[in-house]
Coordinates of C-alpha atoms in Angstrom, one line a residue:
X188 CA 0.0 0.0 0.0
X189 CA 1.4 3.1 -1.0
X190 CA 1.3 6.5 0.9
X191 CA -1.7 8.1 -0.6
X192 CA -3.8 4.6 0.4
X193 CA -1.9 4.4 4.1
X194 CA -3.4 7.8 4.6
X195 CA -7.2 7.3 3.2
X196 CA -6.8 3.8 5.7
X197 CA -6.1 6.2 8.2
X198 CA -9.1 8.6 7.8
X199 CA -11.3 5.1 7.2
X200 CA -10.0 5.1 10.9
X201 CA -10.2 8.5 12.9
X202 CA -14.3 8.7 10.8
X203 CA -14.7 5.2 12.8
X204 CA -13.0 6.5 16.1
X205 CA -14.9 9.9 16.4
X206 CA -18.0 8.4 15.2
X207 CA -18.6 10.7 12.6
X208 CA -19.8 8.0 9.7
X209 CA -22.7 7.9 11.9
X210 CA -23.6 11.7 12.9
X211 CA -22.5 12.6 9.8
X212 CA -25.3 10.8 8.1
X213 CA -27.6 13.4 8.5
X214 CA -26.1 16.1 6.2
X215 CA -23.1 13.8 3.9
X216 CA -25.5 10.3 3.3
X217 CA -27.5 10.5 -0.1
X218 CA -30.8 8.8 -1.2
X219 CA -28.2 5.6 -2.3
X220 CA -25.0 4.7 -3.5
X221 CA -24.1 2.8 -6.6
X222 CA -20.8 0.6 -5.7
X223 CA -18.4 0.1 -8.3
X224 CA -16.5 -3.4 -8.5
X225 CA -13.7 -5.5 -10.9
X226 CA -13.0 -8.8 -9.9
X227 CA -14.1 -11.0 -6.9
X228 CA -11.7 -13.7 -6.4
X229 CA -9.8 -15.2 -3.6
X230 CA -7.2 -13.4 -2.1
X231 CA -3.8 -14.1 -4.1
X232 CA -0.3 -14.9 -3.0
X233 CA 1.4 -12.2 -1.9
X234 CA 3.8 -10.1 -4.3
X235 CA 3.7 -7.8 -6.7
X236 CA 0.2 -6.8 -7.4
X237 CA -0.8 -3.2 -8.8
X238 CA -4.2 -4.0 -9.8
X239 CA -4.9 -5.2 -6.5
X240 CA -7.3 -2.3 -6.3
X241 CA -9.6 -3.8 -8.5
X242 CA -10.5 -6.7 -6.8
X243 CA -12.3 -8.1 -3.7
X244 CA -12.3 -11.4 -2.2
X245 CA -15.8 -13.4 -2.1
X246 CA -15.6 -13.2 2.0
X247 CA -15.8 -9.5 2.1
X248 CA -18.3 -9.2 -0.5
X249 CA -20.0 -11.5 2.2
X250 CA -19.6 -9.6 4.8
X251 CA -20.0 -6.0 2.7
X252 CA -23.7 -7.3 2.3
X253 CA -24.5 -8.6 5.9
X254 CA -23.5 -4.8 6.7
X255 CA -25.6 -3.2 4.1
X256 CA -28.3 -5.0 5.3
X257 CA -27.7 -4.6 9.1
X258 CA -27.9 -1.2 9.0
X259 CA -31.5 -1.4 7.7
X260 CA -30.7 -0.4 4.3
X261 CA -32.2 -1.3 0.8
X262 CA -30.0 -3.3 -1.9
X263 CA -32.1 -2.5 -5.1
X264 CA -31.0 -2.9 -8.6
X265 CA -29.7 -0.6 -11.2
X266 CA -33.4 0.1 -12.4
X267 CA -35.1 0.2 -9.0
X268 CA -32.0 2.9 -8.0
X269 CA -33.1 5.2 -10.9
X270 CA -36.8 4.9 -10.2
X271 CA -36.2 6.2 -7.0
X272 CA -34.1 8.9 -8.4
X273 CA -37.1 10.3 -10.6
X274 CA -39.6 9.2 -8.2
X275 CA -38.3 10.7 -5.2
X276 CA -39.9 10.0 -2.3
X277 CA -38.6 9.7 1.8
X278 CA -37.3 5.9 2.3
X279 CA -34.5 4.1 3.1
X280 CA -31.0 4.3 2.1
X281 CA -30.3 2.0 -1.2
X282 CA -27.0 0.2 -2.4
X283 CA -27.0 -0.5 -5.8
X284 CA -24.0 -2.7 -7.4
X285 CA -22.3 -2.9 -10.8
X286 CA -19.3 -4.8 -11.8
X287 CA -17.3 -3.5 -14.5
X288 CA -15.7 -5.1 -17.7
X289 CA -17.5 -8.8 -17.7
X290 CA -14.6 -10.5 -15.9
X291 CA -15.2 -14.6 -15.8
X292 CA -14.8 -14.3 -11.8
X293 CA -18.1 -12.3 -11.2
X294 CA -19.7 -15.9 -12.2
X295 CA -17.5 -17.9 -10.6
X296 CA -17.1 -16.0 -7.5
X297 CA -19.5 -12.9 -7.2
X298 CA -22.9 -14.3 -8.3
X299 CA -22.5 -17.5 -5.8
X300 CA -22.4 -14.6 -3.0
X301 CA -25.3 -12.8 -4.3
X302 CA -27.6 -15.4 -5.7
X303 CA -26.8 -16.6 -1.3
X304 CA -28.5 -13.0 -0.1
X305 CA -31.0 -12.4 -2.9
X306 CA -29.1 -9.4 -4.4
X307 CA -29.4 -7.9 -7.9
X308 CA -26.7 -7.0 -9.8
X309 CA -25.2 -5.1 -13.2
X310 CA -23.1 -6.1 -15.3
X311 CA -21.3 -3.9 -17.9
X312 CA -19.9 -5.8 -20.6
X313 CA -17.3 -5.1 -23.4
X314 CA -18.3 -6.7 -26.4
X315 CA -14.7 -6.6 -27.6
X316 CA -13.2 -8.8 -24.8
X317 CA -16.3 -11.2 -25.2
X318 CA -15.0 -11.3 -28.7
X319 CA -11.1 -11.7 -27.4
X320 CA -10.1 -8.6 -29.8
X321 CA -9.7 -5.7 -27.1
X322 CA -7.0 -5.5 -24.8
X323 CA -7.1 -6.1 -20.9
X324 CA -3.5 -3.1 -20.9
X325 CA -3.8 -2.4 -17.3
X326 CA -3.0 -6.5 -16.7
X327 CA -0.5 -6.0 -20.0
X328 CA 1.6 -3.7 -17.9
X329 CA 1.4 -5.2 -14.8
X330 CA 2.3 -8.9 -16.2
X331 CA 5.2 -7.6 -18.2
X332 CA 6.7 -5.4 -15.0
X333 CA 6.2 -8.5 -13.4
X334 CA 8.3 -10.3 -15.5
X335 CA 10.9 -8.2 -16.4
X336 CA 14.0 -7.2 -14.2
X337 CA 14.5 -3.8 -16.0
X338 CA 11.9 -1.8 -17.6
X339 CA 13.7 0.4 -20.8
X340 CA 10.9 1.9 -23.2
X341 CA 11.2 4.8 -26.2
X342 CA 8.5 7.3 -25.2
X343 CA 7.5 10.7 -27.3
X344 CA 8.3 12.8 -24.3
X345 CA 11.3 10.9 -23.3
X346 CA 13.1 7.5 -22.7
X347 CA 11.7 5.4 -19.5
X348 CA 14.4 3.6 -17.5
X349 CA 13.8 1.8 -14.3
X350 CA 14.8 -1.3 -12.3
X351 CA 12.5 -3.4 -11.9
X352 CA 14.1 -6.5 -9.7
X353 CA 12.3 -6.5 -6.0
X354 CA 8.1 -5.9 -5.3
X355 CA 8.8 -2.5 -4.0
X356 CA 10.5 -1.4 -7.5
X357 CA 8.5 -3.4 -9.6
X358 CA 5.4 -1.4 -7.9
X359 CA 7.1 1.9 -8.5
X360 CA 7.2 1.1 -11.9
X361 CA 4.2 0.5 -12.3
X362 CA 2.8 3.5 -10.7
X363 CA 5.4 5.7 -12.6
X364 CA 4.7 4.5 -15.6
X365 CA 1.2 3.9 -15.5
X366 CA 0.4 7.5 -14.9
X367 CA 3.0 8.9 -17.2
X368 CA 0.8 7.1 -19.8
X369 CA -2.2 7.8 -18.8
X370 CA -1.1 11.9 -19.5
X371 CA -1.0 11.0 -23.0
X372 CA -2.8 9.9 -25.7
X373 CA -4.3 6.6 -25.8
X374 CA -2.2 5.3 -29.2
X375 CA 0.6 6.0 -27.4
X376 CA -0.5 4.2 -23.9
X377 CA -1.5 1.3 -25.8
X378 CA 2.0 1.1 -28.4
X379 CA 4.2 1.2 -25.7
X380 CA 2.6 -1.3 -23.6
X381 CA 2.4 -3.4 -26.6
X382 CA 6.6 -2.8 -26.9
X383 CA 6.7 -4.0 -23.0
X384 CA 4.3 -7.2 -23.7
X385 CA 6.4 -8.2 -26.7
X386 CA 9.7 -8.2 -24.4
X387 CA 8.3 -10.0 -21.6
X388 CA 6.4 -12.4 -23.4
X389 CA 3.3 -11.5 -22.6
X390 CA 0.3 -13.1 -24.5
X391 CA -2.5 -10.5 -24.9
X392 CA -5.0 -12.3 -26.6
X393 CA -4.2 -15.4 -23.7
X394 CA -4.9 -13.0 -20.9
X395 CA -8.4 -11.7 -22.4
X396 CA -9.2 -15.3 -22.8
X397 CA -8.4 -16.1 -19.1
X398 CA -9.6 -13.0 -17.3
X399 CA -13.1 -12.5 -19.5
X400 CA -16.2 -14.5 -20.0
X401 CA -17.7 -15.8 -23.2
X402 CA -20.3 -14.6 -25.2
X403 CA -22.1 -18.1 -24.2
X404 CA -21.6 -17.6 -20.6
X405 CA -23.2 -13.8 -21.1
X406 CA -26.4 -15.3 -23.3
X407 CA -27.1 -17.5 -20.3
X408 CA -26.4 -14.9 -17.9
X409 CA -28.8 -12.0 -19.4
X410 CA -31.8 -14.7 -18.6
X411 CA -31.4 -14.9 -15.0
X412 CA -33.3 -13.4 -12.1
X413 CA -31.5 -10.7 -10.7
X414 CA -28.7 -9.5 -13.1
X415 CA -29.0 -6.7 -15.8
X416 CA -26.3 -6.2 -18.5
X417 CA -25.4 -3.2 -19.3
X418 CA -23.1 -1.2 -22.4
X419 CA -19.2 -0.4 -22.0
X420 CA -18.4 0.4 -25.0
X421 CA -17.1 -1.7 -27.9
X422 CA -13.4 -1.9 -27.0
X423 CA -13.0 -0.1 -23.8
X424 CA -11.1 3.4 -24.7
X425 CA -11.0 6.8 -22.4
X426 CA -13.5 7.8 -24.8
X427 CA -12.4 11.6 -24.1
X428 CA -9.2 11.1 -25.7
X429 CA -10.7 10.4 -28.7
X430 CA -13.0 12.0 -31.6
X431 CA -16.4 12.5 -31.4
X432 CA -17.2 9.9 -34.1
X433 CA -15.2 7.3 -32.7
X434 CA -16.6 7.7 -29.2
X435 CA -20.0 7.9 -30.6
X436 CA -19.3 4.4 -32.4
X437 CA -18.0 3.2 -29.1
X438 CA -21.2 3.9 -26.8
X439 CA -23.6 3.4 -29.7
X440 CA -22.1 0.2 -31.4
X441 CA -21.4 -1.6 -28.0
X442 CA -25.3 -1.2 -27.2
X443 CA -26.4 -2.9 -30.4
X444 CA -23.9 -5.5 -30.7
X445 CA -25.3 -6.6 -26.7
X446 CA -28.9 -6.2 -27.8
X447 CA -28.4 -8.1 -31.2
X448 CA -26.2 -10.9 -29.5
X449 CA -28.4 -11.3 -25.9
X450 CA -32.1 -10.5 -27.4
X451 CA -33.0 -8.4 -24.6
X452 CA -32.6 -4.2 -24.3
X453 CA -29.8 -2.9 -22.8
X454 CA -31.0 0.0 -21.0
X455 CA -27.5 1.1 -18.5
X456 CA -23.9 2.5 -19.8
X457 CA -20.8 2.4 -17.7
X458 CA -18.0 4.8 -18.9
X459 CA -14.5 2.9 -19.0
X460 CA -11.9 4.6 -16.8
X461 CA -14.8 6.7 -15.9
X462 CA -12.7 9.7 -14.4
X463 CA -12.9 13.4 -15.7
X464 CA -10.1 12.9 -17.9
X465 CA -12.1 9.8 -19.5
X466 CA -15.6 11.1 -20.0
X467 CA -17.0 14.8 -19.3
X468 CA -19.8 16.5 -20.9
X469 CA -19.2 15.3 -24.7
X470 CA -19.7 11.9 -23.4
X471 CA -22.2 12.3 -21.5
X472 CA -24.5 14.0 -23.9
X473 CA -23.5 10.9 -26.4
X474 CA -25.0 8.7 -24.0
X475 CA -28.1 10.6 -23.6
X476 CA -28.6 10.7 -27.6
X477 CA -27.7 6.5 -27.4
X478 CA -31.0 6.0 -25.5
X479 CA -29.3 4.8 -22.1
X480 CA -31.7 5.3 -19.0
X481 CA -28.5 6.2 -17.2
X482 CA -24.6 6.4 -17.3
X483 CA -22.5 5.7 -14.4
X484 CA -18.6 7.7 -13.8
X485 CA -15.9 6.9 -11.4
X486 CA -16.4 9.8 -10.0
X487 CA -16.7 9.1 -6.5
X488 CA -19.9 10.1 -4.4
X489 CA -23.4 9.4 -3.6
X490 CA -26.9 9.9 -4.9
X491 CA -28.9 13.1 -4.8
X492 CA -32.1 14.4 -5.7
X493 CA -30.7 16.2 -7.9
X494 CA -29.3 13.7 -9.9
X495 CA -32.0 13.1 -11.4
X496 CA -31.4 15.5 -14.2
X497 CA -27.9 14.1 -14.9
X498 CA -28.7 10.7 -15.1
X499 CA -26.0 10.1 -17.5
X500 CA -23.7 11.5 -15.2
X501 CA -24.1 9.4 -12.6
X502 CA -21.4 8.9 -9.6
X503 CA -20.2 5.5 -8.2
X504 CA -18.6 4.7 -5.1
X505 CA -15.5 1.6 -5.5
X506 CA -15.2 -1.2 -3.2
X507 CA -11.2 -0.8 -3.2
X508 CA -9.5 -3.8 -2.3
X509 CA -6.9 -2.0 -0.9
X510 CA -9.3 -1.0 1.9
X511 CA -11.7 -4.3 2.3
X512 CA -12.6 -3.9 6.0
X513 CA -15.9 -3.0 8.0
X514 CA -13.8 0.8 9.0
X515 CA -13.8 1.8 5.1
X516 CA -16.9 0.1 4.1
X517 CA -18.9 2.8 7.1
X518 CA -17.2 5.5 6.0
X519 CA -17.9 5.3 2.1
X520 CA -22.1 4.3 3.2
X521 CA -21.9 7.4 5.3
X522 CA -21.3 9.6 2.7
X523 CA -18.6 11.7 4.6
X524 CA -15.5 11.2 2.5
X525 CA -17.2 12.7 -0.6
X526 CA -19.0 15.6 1.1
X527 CA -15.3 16.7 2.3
X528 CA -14.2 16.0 -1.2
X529 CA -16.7 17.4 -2.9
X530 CA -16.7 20.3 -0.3
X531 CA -20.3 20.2 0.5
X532 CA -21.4 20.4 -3.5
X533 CA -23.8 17.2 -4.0
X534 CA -23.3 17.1 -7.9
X535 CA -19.8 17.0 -10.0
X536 CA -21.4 16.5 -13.5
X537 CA -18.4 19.4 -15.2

């Protein structure tokens, strides 16, 4: 865990120790909360791990719903959450969950622990990684660090040099690099990750296969009680770094490519990346002209009245599993970190 995480684990703690994710309820809590997640999967061996973020084990998804439910409040699906939205009325708290990308562990591991407690569920899919043609590059980088002593790329800006031998450096590289990339455009991201696959020996295609279910797996999945499939574009791009036609071909195309291959409507979009610098106003007035009910960021916060006229805007909190303990999981359902993010403002739709 690096510094910036050490210090949000310790705010989880002092919002636990003073109380305040409960007194703060009043004034920082929402009408709901959508909850962002990745993978569920048990916990791995210990070592390098980047992405470690992006996934929780079954057991605290277990124990995330037993809480939700504890404190008396409601865990509704995607629909259900924006019906409450435009039909506002006073109630209980709801929790709302989406996993992201349409990894083969949310069937495996996920739906075993929500089928248990009766819980609905979305799932956004990328029709390209159904297909095995769009590119997992976030587990690209992080298998090719791991397997590389020395990372040595040929960047626009500049050459990239870094050792690469123990956890600690291999996790510094990662970080440096990732976000060095992420600056620029999304050709170049995706080239010189391509360049670092091709030295380590990294299979692409192999790890799309592995990580990502099958288009058979998602025709029996859109039939069962409980879980909705939703859009995530075609081949998963930071759409903002990119044309208008392109990511107008994205959000459209993935929403008829679901509908023709599943039969059913596909009503929910999920932005990739989902932060500022991934999708802003552009995108989310593309959305709105796709026909999608709603559109969910990464922008982190809860529910409003008010967003109810930005339903294609809408804010998600993650279940980080950097932080998978009872302490964070109160503080994110209270609603405090985001009011003292957001200063007080309940909408961040810029």
């Amino acid at each position: 865990m690096n510094a910036r995480h050490k210090a949000i684990a310790a705010a989880f703690r002092l919002t636990a120790a003073t109380g305040a994710d409960r007194w703060s309820r009043g004034f920082a809590q929402g009408a709901g909360v959508i909850l962002t997640l990745h993978h569920v999967r048990p916990a791995a061996p210990s070592g390098s791990a980047p992405n470690a973020l992006l996934e929780v084990t079954p057991d605290f998804l277990d124990a995330a719903l037993r809480l939700i439910r504890a404190e008396g409040y409601d865990l509704v699906s995607l629909d259900e959450a924006i019906g409450r939205l435009l039909r506002p009325k006073k109630g209980r708290f709801f929790v709302a969950l989406t996993f992201d990308d349409g990894y083969r562990d949310n069937v495996e591991h996920a739906w075993l622990v929500l089928a248990k407690h009766g819980v609905p569920w979305t799932l956004f899919v990328t029709p390209g990684f159904a297909d095995r043609t769009a590119r997992l590059w976030w587990l690209e980088l992080e298998e090719a660090i791991r397997a590389l002593p020395e990372i040595e790329l040929s960047l626009p800006d500049g050459p990239f040099r870094m050792v690469s031998r123990t956890d600690a450096e291999k996790a510094r590289a990662f970080g440096r690099l990732y976000w060095r990339l992420r600056k620029g455009p999304e050709a170049t991201l995706l080239a010189a990750i391509s360049d670092l696959a091709r030295q380590a020996g990294v299979d692409a295609a192999a790890l799309v296969e592995r990580e990502c279910l099958p288009w058979e797996t998602l025709r029996a999945l859109a039939g069962a009680p409980g879980v909705t499939i939703g859009a995530h574009t075609m081949t998963h791009p930071m759409l903002a770094k990119h044309d208008g036609e392109i990511a107008r071909r994205e959000i459209v195309e993935s929403k008829a490519r679901l509908e023709a291959e599943l039969g059913m409507p596909i009503r929910h979009f999920a932005y990739p990346v989902g932060d500022p610098t991934s999708a802003g106003q552009r995108e989310f007035g593309l959305a709105r002209e796709a026909g999608f009910a709603s559109a969910v960021t990464t922008r982190p916060g809860h529910l409003w009245p008010e967003h109810a006229g930005h339903l294609q805007a809408l804010p998600r909190v993650s279940l980080n599993g950097l932080h998978q303990n009872e302490v964070a999981l109160r503080a994110l359902l209270s609603g405090l970190p985001f009011w003292l993010r957001n200063r007080g403002n309940r909408l961040d739709v810029a």
